[in-house]
CSV table of C-alpha atoms in Angstrom, one decimal:
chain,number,residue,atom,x,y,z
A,189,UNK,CA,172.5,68.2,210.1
A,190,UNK,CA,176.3,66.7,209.0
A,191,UNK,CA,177.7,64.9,211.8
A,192,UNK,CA,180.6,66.9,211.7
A,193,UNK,CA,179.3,70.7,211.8
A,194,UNK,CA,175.5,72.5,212.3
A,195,UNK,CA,174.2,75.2,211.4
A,196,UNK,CA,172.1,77.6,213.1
A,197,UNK,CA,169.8,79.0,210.8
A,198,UNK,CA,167.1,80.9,212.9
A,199,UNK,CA,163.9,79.2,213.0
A,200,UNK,CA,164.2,76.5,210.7
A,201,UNK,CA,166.2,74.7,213.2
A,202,UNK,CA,164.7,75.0,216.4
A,203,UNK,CA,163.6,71.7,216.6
A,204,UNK,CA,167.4,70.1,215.9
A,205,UNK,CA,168.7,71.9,218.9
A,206,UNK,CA,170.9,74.8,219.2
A,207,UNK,CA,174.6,74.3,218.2
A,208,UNK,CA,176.0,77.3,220.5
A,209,UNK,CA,173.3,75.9,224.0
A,210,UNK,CA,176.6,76.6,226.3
A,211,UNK,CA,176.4,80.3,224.9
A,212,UNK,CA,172.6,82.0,224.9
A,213,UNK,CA,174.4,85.0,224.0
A,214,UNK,CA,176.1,83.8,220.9
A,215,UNK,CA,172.8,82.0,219.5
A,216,UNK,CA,171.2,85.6,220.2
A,217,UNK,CA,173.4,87.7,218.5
A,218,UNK,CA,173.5,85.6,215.1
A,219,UNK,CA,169.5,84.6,215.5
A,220,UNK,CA,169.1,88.5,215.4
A,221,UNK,CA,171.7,89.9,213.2
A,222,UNK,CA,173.3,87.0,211.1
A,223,UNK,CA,172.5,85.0,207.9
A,224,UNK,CA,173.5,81.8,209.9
A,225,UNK,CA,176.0,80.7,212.3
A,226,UNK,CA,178.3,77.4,211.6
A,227,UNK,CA,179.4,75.3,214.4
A,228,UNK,CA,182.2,73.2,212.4
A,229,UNK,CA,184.9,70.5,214.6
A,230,UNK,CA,187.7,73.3,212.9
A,231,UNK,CA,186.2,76.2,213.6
A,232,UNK,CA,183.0,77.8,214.4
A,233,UNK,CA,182.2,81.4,212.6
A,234,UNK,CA,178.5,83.6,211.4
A,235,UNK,CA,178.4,85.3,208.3
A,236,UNK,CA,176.6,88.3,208.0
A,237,UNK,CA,175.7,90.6,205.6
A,238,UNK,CA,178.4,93.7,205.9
A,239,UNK,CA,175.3,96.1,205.6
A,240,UNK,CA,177.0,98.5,208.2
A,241,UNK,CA,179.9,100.9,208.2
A,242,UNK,CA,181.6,98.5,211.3
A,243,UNK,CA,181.2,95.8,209.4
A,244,UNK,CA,182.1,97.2,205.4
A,245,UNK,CA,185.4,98.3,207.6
A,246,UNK,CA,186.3,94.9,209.3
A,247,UNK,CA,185.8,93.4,205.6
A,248,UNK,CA,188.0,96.0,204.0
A,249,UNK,CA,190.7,95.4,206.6
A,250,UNK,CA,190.9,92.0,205.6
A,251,UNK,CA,190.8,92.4,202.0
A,252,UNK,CA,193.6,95.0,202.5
A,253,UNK,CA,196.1,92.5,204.6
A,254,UNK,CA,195.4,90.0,202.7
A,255,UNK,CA,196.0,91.9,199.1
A,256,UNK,CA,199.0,93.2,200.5
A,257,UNK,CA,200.7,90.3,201.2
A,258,UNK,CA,199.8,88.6,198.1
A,259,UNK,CA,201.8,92.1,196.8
A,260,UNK,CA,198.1,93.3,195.3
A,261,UNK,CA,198.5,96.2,197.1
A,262,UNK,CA,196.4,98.5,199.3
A,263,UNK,CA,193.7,100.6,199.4
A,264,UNK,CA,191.0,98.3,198.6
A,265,UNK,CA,187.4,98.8,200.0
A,266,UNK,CA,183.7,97.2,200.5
A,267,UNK,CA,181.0,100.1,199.5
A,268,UNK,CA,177.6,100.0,200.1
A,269,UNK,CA,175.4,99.7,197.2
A,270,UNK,CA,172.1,98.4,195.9
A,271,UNK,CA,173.2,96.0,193.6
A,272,UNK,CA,175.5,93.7,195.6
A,273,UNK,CA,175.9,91.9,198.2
A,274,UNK,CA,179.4,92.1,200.6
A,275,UNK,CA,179.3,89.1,203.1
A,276,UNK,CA,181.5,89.0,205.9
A,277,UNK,CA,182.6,85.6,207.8
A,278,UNK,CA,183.6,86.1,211.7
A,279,UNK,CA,185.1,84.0,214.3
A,280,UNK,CA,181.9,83.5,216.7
A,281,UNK,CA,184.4,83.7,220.3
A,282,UNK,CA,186.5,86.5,219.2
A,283,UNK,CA,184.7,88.3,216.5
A,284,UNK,CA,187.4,88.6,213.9
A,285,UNK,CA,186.9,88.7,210.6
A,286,UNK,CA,187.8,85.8,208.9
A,287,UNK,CA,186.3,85.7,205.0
A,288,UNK,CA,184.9,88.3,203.2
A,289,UNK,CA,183.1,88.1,199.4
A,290,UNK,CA,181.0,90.5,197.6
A,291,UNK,CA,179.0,89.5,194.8
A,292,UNK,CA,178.1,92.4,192.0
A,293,UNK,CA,174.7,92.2,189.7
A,294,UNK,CA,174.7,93.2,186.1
A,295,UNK,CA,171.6,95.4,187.2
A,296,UNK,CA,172.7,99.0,187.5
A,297,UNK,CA,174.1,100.1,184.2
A,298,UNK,CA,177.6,100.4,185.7
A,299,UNK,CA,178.5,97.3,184.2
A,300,UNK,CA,181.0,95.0,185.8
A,301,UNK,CA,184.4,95.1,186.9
A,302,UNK,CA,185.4,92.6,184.3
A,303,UNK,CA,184.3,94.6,181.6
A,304,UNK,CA,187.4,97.0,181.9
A,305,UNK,CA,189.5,93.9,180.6
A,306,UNK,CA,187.2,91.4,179.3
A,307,UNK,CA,184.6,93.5,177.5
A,308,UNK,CA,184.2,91.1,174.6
A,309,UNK,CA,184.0,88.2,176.2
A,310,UNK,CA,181.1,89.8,178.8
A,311,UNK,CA,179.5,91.6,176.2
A,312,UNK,CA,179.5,88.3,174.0
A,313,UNK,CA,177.6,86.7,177.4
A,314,UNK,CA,175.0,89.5,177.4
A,315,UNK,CA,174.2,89.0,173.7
A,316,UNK,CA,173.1,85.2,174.8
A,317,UNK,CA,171.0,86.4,177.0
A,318,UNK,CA,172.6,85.5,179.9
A,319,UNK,CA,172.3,87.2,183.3
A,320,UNK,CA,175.8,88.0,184.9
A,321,UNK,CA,177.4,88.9,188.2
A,322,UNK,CA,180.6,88.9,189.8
A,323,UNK,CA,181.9,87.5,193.0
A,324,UNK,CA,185.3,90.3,193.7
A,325,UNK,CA,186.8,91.3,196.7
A,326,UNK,CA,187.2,87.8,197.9
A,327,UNK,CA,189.7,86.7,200.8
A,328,UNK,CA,190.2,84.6,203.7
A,329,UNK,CA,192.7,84.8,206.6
A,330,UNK,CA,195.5,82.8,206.1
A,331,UNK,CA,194.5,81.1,209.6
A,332,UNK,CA,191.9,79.3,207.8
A,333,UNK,CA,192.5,76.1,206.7
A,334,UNK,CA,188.3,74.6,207.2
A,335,UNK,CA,186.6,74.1,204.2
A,336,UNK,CA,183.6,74.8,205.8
A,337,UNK,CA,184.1,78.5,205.7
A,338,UNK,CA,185.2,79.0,201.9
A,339,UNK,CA,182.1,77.0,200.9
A,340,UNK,CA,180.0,78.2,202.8
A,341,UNK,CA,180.7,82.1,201.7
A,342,UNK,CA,180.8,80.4,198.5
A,343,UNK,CA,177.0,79.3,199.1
A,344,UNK,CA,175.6,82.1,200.0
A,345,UNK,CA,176.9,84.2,197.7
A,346,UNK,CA,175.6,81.6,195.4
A,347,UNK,CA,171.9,81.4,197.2
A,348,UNK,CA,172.2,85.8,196.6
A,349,UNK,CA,172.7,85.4,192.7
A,350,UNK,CA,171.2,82.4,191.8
A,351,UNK,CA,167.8,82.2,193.9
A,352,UNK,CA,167.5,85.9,194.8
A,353,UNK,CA,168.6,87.3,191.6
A,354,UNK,CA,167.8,85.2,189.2
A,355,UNK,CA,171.8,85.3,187.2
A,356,UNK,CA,172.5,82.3,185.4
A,357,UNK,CA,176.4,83.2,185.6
A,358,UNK,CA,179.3,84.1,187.9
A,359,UNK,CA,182.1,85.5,186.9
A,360,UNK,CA,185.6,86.1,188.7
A,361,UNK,CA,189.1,87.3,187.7
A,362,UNK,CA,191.7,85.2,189.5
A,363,UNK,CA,195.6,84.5,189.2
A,364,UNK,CA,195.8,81.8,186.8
A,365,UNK,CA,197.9,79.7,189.9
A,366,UNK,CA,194.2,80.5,191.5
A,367,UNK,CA,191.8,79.8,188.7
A,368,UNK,CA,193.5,75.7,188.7
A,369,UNK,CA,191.4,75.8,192.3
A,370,UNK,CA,188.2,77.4,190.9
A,371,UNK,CA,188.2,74.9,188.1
A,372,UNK,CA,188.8,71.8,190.0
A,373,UNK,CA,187.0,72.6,193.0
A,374,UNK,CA,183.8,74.8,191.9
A,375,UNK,CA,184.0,73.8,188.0
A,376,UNK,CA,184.4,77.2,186.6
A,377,UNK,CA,185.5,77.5,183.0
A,378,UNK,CA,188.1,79.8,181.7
A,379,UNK,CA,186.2,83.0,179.5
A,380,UNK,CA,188.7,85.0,178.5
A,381,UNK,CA,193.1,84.8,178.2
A,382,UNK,CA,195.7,85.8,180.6
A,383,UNK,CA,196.0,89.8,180.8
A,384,UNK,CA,197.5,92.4,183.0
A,385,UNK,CA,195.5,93.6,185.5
A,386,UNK,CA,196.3,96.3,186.9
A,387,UNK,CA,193.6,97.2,189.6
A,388,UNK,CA,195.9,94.3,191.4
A,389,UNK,CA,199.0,94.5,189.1
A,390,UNK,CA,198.9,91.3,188.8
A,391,UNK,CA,198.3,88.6,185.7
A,392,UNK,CA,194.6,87.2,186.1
A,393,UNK,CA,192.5,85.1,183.8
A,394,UNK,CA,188.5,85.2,183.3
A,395,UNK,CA,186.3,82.8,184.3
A,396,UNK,CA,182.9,81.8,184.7
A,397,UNK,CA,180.6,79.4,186.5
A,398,UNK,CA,177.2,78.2,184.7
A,399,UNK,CA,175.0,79.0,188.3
A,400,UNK,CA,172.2,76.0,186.7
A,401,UNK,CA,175.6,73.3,186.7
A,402,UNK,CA,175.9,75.1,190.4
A,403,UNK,CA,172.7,74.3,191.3
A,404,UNK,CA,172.7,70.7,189.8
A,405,UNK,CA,176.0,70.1,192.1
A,406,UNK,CA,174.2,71.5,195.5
A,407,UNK,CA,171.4,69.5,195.0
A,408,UNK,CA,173.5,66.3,194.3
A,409,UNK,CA,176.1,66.5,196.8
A,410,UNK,CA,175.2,69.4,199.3
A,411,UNK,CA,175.3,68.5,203.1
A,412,UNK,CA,177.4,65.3,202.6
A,413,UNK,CA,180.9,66.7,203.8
A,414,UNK,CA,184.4,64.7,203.7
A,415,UNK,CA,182.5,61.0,203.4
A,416,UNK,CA,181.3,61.8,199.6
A,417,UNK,CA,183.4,60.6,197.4
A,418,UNK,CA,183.4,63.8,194.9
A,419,UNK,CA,186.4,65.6,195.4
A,420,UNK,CA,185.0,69.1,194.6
A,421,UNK,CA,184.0,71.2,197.6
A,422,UNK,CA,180.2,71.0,196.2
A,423,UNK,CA,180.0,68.0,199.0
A,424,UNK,CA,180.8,70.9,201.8
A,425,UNK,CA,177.6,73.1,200.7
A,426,UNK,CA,174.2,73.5,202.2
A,427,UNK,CA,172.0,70.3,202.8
A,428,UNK,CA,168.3,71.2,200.7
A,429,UNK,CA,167.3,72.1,204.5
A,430,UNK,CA,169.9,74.3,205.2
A,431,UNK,CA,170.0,75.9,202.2
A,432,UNK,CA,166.1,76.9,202.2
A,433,UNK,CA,167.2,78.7,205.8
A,434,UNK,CA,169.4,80.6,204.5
A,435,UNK,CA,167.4,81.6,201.5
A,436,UNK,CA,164.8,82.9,204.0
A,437,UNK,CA,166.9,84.8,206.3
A,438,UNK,CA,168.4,86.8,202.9
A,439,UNK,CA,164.9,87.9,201.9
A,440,UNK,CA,164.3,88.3,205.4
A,441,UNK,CA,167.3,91.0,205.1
A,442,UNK,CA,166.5,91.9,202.1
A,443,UNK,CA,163.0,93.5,202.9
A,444,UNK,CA,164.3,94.8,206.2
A,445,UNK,CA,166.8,96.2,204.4
């Protein structure tokens, strides 16, 4: 456990007490239907896996305020399908959304989303031999300021491609303003020039994160929170511990599923 947050993580931490002991019901509900439960001095929140129609809406809902007042415009949703995962961060007292990601597997024949701009550069990926996703449909409420929750979407989404799925790379689209934070903070590398986007009408720029340099990061840094000295947000991931829960409780979901 971090001294300054812990993480409820079904079994695996029984033994280190329960974060949420003033609230049986609130250990219940994310011990039966969430990936974990965070219990951070900012904020305390679950993410779960938006595998229901309540819980595709709540993430759409916040996708589409949040687009909107970025001026991405409306309209946006989270669908159910077999090869992704939508993941939906909530605010444990009041149940409000407050994050939402979906990570998108090269599996399906559909191809990606960044193809229909950067079908080069992807295809150019594919040729190596590399195993791609995509992390889209990614916002937070503009009430969060803990970096807690951003890394910890971040981590599980990672845990999803990288341990579950075996991808070796992530791709995203951001606003280049945007990709300056993916770079510095989650060392992604640019993969393809500034374009027009228009599912978003908005400039954006390609790039990708090597999952292995991901992995080396997590293992090197994970769990140590704001007294490491690396300035990425790598430090705010899963401890080794914590990250093996989590990895259980998505193949849990995954062969319940």
């Amino acid at each position: 456990m971090t001294d300054r947050r812990q993480f409820l993580l079904g079994a695996l931490n029984e033994d280190d007490g329960d974060p949420f002991s003033n609230n049986p019901e609130a250990f219940e509900d994310v011990f039966e239907s969430g990936i974990l439960g965070v219990h951070a001095s900012e904020r305390s929140f679950v993410i779960r896996a938006a595998d229901s129609a309540g819980r595709r809406s709540d993430a759409s809902m916040l996708i589409n305020k949040m687009y909107a007042w970025r001026g991405y415009g409306s309209g946006h949703s989270v669908d159910a399908r077999p090869d992704q995962m939508a993941l939906v961060a909530t605010d444990y007292r009041n149940g409000d959304a407050i994050g939402t990601l979906t990570v998108s597997l090269d599996r399906s024949g559909r191809g990606l989303l960044a193809d229909r701009l950067y079908a080069k550069e992807v295809d150019e990926l594919r040729a190596r031999d590399r195993r791609l996703c995509e992390m889209i449909k990614f916002a937070v409420d503009r009430s969060v300021k803990s970096k807690s929750v951003l890394t910890a979407l971040f981590h599980v989404a990672f845990i999803y491609a990288y341990h579950l799925s075996g991808c070796t790379d992530l791709l995203i689209e951001v606003t280049p303003q945007h990709g300056l934070f993916y770079k510095h903070l989650l060392h992604f590398e640019q993969a393809g020039e500034e374009r027009l986007n228009p599912r978003v009408n908005t400039r954006g720029v390609l790039l990708r994160l090597d999952l292995d340099h991901a992995a080396e990061q997590i293992r090197k840094f994970g769990g140590q929170g704001p007294d490491s000295s690396e300035r990425s947000l790598y430090p705010y991931a899963f401890s080794a511990k914590e990250e093996e829960g989590v990895i259980q409780r998505l193949r849990n979901i995954e062969r319940t599923g």
